[in-house]
Short mmCIF file of C-alpha atoms in Angstrom, two decimals:
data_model
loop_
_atom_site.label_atom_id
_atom_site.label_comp_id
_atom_site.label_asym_id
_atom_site.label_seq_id
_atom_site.Cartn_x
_atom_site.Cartn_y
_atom_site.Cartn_z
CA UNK A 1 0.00 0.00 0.00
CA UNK A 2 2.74 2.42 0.98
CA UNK A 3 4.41 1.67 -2.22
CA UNK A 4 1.55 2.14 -4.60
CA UNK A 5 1.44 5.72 -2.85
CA UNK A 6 4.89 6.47 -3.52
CA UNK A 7 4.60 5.58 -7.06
CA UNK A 8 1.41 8.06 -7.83
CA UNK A 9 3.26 10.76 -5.38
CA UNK A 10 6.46 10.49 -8.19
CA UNK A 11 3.79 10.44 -11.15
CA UNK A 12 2.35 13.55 -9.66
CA UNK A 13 5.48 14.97 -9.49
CA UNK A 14 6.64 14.43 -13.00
CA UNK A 15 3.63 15.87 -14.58
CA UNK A 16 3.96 18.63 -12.89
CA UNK A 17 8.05 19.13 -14.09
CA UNK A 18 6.93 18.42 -17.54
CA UNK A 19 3.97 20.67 -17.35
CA UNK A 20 6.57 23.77 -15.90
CA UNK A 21 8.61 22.71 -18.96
CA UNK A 22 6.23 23.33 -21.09
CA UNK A 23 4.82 26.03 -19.93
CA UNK A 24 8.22 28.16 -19.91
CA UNK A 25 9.05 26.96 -23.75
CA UNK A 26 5.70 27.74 -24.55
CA UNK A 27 6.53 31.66 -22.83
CA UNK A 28 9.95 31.90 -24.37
CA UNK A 29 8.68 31.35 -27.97
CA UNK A 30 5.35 33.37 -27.40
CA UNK A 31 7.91 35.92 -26.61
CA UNK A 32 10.55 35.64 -29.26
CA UNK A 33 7.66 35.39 -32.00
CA UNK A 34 6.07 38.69 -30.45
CA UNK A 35 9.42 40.62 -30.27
CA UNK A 36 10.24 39.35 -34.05
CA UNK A 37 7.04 40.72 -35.09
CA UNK A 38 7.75 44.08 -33.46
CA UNK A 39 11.28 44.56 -34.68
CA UNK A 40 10.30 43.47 -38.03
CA UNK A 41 7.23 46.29 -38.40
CA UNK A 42 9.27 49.04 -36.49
CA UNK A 43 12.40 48.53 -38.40
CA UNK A 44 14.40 49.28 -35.26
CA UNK A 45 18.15 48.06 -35.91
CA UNK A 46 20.37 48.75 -32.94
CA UNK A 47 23.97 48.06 -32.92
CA UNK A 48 26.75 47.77 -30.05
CA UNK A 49 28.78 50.90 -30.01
CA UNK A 50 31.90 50.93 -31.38
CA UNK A 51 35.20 53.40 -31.69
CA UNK A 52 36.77 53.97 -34.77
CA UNK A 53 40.30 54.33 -35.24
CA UNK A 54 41.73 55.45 -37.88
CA UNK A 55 46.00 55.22 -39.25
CA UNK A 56 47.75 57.53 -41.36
CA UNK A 57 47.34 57.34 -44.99
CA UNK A 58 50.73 57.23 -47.09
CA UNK A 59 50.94 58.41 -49.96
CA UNK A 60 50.73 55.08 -52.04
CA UNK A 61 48.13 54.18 -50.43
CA UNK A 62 45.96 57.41 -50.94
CA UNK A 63 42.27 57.36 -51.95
CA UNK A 64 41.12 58.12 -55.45
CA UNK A 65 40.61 62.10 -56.00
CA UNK A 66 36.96 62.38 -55.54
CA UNK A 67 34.88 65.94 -57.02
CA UNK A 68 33.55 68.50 -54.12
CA UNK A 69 29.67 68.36 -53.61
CA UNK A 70 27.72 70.69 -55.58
CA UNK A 71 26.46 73.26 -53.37
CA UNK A 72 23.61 74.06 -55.00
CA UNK A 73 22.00 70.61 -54.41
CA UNK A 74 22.95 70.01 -50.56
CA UNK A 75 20.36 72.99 -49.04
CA UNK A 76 16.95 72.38 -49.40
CA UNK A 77 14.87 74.52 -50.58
CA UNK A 78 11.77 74.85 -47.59
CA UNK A 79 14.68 76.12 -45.14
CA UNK A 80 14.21 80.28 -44.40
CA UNK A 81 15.52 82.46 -46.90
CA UNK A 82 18.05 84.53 -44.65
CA UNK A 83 19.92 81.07 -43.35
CA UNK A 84 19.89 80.18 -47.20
CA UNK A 85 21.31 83.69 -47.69
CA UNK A 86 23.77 83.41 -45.53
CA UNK A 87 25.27 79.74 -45.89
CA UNK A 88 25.01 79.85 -49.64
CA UNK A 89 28.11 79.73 -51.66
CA UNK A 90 28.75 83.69 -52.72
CA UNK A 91 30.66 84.64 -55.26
CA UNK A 92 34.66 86.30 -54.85
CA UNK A 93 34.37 89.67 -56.45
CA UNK A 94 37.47 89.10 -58.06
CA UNK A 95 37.23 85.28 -58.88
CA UNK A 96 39.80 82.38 -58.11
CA UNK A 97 41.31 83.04 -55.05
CA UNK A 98 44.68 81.16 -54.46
CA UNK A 99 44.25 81.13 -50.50
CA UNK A 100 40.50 79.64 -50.55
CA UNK A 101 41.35 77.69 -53.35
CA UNK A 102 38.15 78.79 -55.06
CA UNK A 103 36.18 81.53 -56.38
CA UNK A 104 33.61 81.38 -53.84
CA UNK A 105 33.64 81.53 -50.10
CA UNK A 106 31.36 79.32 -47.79
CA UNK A 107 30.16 80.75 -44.09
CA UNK A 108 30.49 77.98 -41.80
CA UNK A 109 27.57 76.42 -40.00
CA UNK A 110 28.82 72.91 -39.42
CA UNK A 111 27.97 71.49 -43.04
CA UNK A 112 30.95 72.63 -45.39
CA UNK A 113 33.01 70.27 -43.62
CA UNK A 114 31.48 67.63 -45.62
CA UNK A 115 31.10 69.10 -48.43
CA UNK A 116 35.16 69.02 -48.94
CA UNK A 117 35.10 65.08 -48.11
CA UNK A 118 38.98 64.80 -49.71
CA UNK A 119 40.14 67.84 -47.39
CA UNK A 120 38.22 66.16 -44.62
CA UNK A 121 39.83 62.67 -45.45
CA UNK A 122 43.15 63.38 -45.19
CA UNK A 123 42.94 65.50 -42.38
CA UNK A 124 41.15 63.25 -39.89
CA UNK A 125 43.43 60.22 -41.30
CA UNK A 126 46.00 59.41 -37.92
CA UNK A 127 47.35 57.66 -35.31
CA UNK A 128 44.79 57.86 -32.34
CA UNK A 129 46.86 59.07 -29.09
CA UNK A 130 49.64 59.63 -31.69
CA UNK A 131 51.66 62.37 -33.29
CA UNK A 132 48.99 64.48 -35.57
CA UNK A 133 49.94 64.94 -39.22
CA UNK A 134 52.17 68.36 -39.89
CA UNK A 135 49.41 69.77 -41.99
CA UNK A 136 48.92 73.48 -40.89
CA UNK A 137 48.46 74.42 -44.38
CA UNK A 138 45.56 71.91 -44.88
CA UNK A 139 43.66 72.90 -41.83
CA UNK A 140 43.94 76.46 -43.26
CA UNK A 141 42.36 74.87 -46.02
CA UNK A 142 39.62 73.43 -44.76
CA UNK A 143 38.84 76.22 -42.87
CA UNK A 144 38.76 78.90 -45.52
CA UNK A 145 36.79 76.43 -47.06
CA UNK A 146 34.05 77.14 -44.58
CA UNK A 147 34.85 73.88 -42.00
CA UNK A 148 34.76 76.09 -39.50
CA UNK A 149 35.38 75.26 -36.62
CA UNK A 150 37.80 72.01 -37.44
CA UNK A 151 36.90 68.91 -35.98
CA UNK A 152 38.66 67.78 -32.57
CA UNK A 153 41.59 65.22 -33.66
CA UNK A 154 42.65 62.85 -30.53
CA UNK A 155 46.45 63.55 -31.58
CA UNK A 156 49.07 65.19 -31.08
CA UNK A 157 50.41 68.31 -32.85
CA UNK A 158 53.44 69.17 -34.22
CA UNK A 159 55.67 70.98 -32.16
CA UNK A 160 59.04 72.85 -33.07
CA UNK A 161 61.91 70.21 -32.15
CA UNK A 162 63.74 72.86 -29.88
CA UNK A 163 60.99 75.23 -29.18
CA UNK A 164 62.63 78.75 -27.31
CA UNK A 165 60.95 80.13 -24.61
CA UNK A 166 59.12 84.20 -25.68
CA UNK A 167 61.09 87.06 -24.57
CA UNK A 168 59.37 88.11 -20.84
CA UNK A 169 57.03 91.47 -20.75
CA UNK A 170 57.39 93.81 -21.76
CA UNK A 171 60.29 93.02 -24.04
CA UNK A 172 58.39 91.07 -25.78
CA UNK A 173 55.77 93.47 -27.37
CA UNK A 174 58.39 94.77 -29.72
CA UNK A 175 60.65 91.98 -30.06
CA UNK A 176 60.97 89.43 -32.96
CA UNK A 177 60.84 86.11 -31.40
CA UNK A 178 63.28 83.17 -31.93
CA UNK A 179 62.62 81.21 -35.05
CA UNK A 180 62.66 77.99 -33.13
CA UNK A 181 58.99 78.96 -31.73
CA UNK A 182 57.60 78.09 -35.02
CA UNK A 183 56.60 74.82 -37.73
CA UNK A 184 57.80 76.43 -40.33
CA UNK A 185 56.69 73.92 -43.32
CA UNK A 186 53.94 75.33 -44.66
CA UNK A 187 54.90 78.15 -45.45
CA UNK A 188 57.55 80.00 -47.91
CA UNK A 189 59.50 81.71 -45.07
CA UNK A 190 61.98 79.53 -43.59
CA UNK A 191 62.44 82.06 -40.78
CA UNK A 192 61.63 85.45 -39.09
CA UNK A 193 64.79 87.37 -41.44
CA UNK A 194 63.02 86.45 -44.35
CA UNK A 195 59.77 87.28 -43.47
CA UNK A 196 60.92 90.84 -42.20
CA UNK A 197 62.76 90.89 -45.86
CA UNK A 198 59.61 90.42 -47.46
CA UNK A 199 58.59 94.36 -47.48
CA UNK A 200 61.48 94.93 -49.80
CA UNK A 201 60.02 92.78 -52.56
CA UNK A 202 57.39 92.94 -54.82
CA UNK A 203 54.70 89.92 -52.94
CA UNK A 204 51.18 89.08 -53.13
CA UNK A 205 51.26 87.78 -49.38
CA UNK A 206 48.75 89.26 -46.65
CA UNK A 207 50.79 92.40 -44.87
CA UNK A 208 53.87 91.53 -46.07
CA UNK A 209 55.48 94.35 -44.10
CA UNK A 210 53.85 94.47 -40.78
CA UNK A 211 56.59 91.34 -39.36
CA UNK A 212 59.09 94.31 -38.88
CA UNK A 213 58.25 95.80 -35.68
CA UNK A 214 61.17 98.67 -36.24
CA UNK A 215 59.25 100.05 -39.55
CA UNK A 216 55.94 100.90 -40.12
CA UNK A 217 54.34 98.76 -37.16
CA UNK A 218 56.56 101.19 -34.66
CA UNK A 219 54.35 103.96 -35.69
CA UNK A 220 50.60 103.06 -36.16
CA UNK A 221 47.85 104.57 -34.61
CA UNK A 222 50.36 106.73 -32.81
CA UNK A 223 49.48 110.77 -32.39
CA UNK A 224 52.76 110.86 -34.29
CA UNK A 225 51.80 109.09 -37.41
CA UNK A 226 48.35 111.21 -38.15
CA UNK A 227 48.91 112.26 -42.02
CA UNK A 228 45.24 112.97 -43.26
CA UNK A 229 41.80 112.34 -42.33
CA UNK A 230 41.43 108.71 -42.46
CA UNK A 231 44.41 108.08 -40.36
CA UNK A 232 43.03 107.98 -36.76
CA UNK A 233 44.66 107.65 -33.36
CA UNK A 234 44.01 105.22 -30.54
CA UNK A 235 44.49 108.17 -27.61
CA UNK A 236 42.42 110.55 -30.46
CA UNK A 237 39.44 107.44 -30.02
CA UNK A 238 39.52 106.69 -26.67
CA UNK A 239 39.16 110.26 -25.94
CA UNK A 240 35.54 110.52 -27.55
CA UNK A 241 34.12 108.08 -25.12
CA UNK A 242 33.21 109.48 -21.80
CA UNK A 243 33.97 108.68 -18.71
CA UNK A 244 37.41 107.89 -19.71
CA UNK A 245 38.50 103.91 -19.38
CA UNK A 246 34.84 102.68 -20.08
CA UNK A 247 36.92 100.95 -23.56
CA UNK A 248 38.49 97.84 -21.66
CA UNK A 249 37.76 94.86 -23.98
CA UNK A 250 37.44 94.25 -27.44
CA UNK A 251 38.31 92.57 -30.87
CA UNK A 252 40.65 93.65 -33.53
CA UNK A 253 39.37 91.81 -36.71
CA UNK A 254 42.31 90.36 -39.25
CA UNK A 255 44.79 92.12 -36.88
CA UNK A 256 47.78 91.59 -38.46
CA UNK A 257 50.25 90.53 -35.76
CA UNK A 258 48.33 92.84 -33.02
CA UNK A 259 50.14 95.83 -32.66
CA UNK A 260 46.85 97.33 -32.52
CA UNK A 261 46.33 95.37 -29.34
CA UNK A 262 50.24 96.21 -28.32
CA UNK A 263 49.11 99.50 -28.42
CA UNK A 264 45.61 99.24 -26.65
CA UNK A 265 47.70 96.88 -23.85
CA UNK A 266 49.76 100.01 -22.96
CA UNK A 267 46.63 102.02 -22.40
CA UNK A 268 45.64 98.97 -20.71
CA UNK A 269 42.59 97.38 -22.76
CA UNK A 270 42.30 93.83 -23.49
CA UNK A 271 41.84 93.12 -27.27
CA UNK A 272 41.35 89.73 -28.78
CA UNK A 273 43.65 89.30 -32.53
CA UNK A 274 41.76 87.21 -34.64
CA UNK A 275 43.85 86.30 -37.89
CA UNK A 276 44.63 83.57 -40.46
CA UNK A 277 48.15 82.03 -41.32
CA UNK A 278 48.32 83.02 -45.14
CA UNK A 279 51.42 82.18 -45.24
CA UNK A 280 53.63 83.25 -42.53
CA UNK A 281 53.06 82.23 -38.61
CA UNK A 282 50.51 84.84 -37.83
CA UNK A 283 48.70 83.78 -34.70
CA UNK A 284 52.58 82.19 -33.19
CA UNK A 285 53.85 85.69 -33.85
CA UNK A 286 51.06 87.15 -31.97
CA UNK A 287 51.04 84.51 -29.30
CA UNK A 288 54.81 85.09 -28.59
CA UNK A 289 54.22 89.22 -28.60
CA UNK A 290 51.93 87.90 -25.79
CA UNK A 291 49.05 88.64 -27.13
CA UNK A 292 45.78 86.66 -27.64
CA UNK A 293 45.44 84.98 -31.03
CA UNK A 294 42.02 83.59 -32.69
CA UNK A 295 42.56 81.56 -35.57
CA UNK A 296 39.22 82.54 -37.31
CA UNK A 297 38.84 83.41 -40.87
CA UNK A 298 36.17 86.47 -41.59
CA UNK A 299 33.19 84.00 -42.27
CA UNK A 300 32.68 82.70 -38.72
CA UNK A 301 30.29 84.07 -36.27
CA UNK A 302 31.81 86.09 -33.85
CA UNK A 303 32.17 83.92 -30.60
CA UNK A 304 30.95 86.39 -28.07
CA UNK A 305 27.93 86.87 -26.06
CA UNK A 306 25.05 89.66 -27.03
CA UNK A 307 26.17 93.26 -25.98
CA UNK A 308 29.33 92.42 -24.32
CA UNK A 309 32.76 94.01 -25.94
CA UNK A 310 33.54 97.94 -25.81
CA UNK A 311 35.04 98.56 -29.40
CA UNK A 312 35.46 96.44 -32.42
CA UNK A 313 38.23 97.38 -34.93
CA UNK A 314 39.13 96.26 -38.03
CA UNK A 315 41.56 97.56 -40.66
CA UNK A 316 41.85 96.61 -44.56
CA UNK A 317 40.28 92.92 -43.88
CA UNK A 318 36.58 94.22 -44.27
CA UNK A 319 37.10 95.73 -48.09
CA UNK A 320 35.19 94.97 -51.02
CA UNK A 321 37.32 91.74 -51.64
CA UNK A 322 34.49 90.39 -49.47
CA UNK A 323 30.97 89.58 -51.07
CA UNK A 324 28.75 92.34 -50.29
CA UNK A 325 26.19 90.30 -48.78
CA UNK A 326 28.77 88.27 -46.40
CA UNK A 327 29.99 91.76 -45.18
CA UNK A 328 26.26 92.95 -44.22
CA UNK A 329 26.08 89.83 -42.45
CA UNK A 330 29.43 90.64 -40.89
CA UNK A 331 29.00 94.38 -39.27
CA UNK A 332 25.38 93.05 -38.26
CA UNK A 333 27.51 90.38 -35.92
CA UNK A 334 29.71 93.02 -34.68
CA UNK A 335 26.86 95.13 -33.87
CA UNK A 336 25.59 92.49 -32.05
CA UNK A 337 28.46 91.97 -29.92
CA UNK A 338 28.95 95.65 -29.08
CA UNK A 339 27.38 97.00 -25.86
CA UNK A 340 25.07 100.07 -26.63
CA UNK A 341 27.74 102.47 -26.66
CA UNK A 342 29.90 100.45 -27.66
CA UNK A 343 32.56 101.50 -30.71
CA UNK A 344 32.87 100.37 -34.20
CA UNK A 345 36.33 101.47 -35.52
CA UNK A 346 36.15 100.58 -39.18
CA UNK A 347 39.73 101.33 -40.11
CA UNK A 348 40.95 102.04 -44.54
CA UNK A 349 38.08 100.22 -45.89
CA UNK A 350 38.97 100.64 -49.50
CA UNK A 351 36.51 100.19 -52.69
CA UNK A 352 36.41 101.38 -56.09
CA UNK A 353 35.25 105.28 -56.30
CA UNK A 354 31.87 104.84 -56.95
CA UNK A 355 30.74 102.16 -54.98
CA UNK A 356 31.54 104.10 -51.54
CA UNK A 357 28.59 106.07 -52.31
CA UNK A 358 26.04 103.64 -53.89
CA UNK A 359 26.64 100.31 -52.33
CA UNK A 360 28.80 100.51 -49.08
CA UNK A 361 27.62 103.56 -47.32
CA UNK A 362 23.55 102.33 -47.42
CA UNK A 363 25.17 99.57 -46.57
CA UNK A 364 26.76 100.49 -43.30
CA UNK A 365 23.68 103.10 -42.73
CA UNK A 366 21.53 100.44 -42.24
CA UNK A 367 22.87 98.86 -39.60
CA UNK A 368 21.86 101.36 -37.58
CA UNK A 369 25.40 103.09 -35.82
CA UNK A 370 25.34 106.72 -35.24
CA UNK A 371 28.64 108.09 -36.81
CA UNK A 372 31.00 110.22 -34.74
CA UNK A 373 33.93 110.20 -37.16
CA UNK A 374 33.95 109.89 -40.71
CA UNK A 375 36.82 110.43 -43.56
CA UNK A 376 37.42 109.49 -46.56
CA UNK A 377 40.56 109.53 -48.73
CA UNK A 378 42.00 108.45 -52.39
CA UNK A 379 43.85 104.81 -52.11
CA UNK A 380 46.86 105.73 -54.85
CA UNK A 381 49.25 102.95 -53.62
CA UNK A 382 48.13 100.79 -57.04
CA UNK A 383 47.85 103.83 -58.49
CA UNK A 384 45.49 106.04 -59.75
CA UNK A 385 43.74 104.44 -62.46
CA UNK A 386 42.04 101.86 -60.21
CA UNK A 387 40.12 104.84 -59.27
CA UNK A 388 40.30 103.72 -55.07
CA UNK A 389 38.91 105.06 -52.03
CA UNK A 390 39.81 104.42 -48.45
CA UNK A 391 37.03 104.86 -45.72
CA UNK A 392 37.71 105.38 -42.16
CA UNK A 393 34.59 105.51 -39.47
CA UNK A 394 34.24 105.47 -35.86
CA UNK A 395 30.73 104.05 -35.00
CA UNK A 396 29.04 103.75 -32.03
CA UNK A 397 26.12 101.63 -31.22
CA UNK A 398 23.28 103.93 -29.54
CA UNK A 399 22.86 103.51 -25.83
CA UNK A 400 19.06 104.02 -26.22
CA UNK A 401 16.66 101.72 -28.76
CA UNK A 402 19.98 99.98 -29.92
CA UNK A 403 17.91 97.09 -31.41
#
């Protein structure tokens, strides 16, 4: 009897294991079959993630040359018309420039950077936690190009192989620094003695004078120097605003290699040098003068806040080599960055004759500046058939109903 009870017990009790069994199979394809179903008709497609590295390309083992996007096809045509106005490709006034590479110029806002996919190739080809590639020149590129900012690079960059520490301040502001501070392959200069040599020739390069501090850089915007209308003086601007030392901080726009902020140091204001390296060392001249460099070329978006810097200055860089609709776009952002009352020092804008009066003058009107210095003056350096004006205007942003 007890063992007949044992047996059913043990039949009970495998029953019930191979009903569990089933049960959970039963759950775990239910499942699977449901979840199938769902991925399939959501078309959901996840993937671990992963992190690419990427080597150095040699030169034999360099990609096909592949054509630049057309720029015309990549911005759709619903977006608003003043972001297509401004990130559209806009025509050089006088065509193929050697520097861009092109006859066009592209305002950055993230997207050229794929549009020049064989720049952007070979630049962000390298050894990850590595030495970067020694391509200053091709960065220049790319940003000219309108990849602006660059992408970050998880390298390391070149560095001169027995760099020399800057002369100490003051010494420094009018000193030319050792030519061990700087990479010096990309560019035609070999070394600070030939750039300085460069005034005496007949070159095409951006200020090709201004690396001699003993020559005409010893003398600009100094009482001194004052020759005719156009030519103002720092102490002859800082003098208009009232109370004096309300101009602390500011931007000098294409700046050479900031003896404008040299100047405005010793008078003590802070201003920012933004400038490109066409070719010469620009921003490591600056940097060594110990002044503050911005590698920025014209087309990016002034990074400062909303009503912020006390005067803005710019000399030769905003001409009418620049479209005339990137250049609206342009004093618009400076505007914006000015406090009310803030200063505008537009410094030799030069144009041909007839376009002061018909194109740039509305065009600087508009903005909305109140003018509280204005001269204007014949540009004969090219001579005098180009027919040439220069411009110089001190602007200031109202204090009341700025906007």
């Amino acid at each position: 009897m007890e063992s007949s009870s044992q047996n059913i017990a043990r039949s009970l009790i495998s029953c019930k294991t191979l009903f569990f069994l089933f049960l959970l199979l039963s759950s775990n394809l239910l499942t699977l079959l449901v979840s199938t179903t769902f991925m399939s008709s959501c078309s959901l497609k996840l993937s671990p993630p992963s992190i690419s590295i990427t080597t150095a390309t040699h030169d034999d083992q360099k990609p096909p040359p592949e054509k630049l996007t057309d720029h015309s096809k990549t911005v759709p045509d619903d977006l608003p018309p003043e972001f297509i106005a401004f990130t559209s490709p806009q025509k050089l006034p006088y065509g193929f420039n050697a520097n861009f590479d092109s006859d066009e110029i592209l305002p950055p806002v993230g997207s050229p950077c794929i549009r020049l996919r064989p720049l952007l190739r070979r630049y962000m080809s390298y050894v990850v936690n590595g030495s970067c590639p020694d391509d200053e020149a091709l960065a220049q590129k790319l940003l000219l190009g309108g990849c602006e900012p660059l992408p970050r690079r998880r390298c390391r960059p070149a560095a001169p192989k027995a760099y020399a520490e800057p002369h100490p301040l003051p010494d420094s502001l009018w000193s030319t620094p050792s030519d061990s501070s700087v990479v010096w392959t990309a560019y035609t200069c070999k070394s600070y003695s030939c750039l300085i040599s460069r005034r005496m020739q007949r070159s095409s390069d951006d200020c090709n004078d201004c690396f001699d501090l003993n020559w005409r850089e010893k003398h600009r915007w100094t009482t001194g120097s004052r020759s005719t209308d156009i030519d103002f003086s720092i102490d002859e601007v800082l003098s208009m605003k009232r109370p004096p030392g309300t101009i602390r901080i500011g931007l000098d726009i294409g700046g050479g290699v900031a003896t404008f902020a040299v100047r405005m140091m010793q008078r003590n204001v802070t201003i920012i040098t933004t400038s490109m390296n066409l070719n010469g060392p620009f921003n490591s001249f600056i940097a060594s003068r110990g002044m503050i460099p911005l590698y920025m070329s014209i087309s990016q978006r002034l990074p400062f806040f909303d009503n912020t810097l006390d005067i803005v200055h710019s000399m030769h860089v905003l001409s009418n080599w620049i479209p005339t609709t990137l250049l609206h776009f342009v004093v618009f952002d400076i505007y914006r960055v000015l406090r009310p009352g803030g200063l505008f020092w537009l410094d030799h804008f030069f144009c041909v004759g007839e376009e002061l009066e018909k194109v740039y003058v509305p065009l600087i009107e508009s903005v909305g500046f109140k003018k509280v210095k204005w001269g204007v003056g014949r540009k004969m350096d090219r001579g005098p058939e180009f027919k040439e004006m220069y411009l110089s205007a001190l602007l200031e942003k109202p204090l009341i109903n700025s906007w």
